[in-house]
Coordinates of C-alpha atoms in Angstrom, one line a residue:
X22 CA 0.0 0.0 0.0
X23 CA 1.2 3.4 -0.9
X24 CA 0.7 6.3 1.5
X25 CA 0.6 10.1 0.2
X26 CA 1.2 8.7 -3.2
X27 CA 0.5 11.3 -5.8
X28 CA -0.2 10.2 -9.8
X29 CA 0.4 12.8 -12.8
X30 CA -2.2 15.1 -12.5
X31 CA -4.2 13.6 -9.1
X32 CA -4.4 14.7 -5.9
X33 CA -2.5 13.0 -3.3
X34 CA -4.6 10.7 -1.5
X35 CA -3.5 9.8 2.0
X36 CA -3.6 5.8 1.5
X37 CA -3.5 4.3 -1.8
X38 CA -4.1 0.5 -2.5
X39 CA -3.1 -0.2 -6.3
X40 CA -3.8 -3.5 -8.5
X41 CA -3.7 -5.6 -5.1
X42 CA -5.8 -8.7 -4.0
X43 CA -6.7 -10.1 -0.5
X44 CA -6.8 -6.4 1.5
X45 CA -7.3 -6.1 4.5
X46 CA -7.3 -2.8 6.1
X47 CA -8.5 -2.8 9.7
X48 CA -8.5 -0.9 13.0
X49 CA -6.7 1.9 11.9
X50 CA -7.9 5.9 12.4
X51 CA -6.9 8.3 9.3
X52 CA -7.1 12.0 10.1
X53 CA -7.0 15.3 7.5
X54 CA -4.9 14.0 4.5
X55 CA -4.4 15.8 1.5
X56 CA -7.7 14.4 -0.7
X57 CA -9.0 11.0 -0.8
X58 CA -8.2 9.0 2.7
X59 CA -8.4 5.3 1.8
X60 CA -8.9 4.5 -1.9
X61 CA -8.5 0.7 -3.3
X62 CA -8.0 1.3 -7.1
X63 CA -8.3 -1.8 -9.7
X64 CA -8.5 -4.2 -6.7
X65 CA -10.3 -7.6 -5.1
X66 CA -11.3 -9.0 -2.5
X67 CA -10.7 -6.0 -0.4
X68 CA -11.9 -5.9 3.8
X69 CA -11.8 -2.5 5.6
X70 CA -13.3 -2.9 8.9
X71 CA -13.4 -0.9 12.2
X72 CA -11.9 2.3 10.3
X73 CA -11.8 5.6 11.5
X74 CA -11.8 8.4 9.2
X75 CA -11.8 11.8 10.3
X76 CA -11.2 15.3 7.6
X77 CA -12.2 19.0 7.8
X78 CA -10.1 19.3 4.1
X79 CA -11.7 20.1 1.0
X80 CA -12.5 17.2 -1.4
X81 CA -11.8 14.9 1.5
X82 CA -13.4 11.9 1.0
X83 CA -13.3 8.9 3.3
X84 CA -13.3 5.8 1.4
X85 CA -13.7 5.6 -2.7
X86 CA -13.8 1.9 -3.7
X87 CA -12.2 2.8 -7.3
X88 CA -12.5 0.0 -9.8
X89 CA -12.5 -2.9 -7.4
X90 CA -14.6 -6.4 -7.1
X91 CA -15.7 -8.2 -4.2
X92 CA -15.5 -5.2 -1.4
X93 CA -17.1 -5.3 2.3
X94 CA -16.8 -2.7 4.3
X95 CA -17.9 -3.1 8.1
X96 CA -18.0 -1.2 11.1
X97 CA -16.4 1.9 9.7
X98 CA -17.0 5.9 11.0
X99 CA -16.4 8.7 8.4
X100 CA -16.6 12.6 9.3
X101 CA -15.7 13.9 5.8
X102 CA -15.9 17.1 4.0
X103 CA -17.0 15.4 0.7
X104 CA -18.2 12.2 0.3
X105 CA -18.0 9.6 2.9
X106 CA -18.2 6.0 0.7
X107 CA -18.4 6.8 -3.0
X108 CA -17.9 4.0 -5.7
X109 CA -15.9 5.6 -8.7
X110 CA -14.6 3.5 -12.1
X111 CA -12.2 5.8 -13.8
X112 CA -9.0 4.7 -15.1
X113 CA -5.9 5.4 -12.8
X114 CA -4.3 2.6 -13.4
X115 CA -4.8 0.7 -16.9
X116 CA -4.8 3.2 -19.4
X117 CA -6.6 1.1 -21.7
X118 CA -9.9 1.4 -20.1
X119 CA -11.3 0.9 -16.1
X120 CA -12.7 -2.1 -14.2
X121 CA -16.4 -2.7 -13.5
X122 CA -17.1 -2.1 -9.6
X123 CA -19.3 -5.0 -8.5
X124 CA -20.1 -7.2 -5.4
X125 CA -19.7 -4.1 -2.6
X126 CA -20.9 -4.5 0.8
X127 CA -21.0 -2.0 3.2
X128 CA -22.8 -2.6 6.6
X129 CA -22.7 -0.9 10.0
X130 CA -21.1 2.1 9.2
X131 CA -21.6 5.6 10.6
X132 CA -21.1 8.3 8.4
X133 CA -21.5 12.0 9.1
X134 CA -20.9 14.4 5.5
X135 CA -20.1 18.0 5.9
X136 CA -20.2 21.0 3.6
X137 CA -19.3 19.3 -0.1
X138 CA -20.5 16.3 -1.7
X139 CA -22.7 13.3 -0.3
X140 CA -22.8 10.4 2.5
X141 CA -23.2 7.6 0.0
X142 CA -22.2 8.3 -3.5
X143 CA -21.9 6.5 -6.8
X144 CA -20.8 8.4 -9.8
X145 CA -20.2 11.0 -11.2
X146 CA -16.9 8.8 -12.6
X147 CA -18.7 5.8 -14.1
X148 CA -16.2 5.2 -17.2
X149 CA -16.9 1.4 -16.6
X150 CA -19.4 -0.8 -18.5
X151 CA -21.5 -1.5 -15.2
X152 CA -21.0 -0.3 -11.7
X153 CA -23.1 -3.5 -9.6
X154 CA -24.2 -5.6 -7.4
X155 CA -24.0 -3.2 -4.4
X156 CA -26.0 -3.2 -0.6
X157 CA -25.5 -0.5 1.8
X158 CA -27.2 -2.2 4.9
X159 CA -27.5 -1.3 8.3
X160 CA -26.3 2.6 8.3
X161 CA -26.6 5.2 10.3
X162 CA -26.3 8.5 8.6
X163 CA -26.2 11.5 11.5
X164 CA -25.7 14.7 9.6
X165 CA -25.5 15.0 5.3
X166 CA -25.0 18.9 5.0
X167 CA -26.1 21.7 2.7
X168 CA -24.2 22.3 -0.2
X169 CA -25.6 25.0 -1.5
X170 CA -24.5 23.9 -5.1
X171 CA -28.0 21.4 -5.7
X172 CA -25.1 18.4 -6.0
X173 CA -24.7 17.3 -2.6
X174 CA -27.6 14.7 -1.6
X175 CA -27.8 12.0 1.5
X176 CA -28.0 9.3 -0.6
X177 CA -26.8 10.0 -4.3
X178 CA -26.3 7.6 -7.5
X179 CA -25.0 10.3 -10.3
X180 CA -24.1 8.6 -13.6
X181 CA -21.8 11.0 -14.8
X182 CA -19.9 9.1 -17.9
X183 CA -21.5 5.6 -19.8
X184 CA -21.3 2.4 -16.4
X185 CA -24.6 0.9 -16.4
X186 CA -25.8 0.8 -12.8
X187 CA -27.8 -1.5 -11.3
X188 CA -28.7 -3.8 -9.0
X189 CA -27.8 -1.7 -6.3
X190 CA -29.8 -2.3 -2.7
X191 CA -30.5 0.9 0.3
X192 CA -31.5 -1.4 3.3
X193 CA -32.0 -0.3 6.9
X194 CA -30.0 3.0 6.6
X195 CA -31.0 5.6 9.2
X196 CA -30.8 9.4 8.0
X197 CA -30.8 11.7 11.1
X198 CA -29.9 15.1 9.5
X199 CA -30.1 15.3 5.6
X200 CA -30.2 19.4 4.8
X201 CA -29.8 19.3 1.0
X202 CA -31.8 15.5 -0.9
X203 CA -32.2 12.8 0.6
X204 CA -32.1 11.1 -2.7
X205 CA -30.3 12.2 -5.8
X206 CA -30.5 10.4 -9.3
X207 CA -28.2 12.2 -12.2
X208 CA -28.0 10.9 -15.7
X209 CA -25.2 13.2 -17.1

């Protein structure tokens, strides 16, 4: 895994999991990186559980499952300033195209999304052919903030390039505080 690792013309993102199989990223806290805290690009079979991630930085999102297959995501609390779990297929890493983003779990998370973007967000980079087989289950959402910029939503799927999505499951998820949509479709 690559920490504060920077590619021509990105962001630096505070951890950086590239082209890797069998993750497991567990019990750690991540506070204020640059961008993007914990981004798995082009992977599989990636674990995070009992993650803490914690930013007041612009364009700080928590975790962005980038390309990857068979991801849960467990027990996890993100305070971000963008989005707090986005799924993304752009390509990174292959220039030759991006991977499809399919089989993600993500159950008992608390997420709390302040000032820019959204607490659960697909899109807007869906380069892939299909972005699928996803289930957000058993969250508690405690504060999704006003953007002011009618982008921002609670819960957001926006389809920003040509991915199909589908197949994608909102189950026992809790909304405490949404100031901006609670729910936000976008064909782009």
């Amino acid at each position: 895994c690559g920490s504060r690792i920077a590619t021509q013309g990105q962001p630096q993102q505070m951890v950086r999991i590239v082209q890797s199989k069998g993750i497991v990223v567990e019990g750690v806290t991540i506070v204020d990186g640059p961008s993007w805290h914990l981004v798995p690009v082009a992977c599989e079979n990636v674990e995070v559980r009992n993650v803490n991630i914690i930013t007041f930085r612009g364009n700080g999102d928590g975790i962005d499952i980038v390309g990857d297959e068979n991801v849960a995501i467990g027990n996890c609390f993100v305070r971000s300033r963008d989005d707090c779990i986005a799924l993304k297929s752009v390509h990174y890493v292959d220039p030759r195209g991006c991977r499809e983003v399919r089989h993600v779990r993500v159950c008992g998370c608390v997420l709390w999304n302040a000032e820019w973007g959204n607490a659960i967000e697909i899109g807007y980079e869906t380069q892939s052919r299909e972005i699928c087989n996803v289930i957000f289950d058993d969250i508690d959402i405690i504060h999704a903030e006003f953007e002011g910029y009618e982008s921002g939503g609670t819960l957001t799927i926006h389809n920003g390039d040509r991915g199909v999505v589908s197949h994608i499951l909102y189950n026992n998820i809790r909304v405490e505080d949404s100031r901006e949509k609670l729910i936000d479709l976008k064909i782009l």
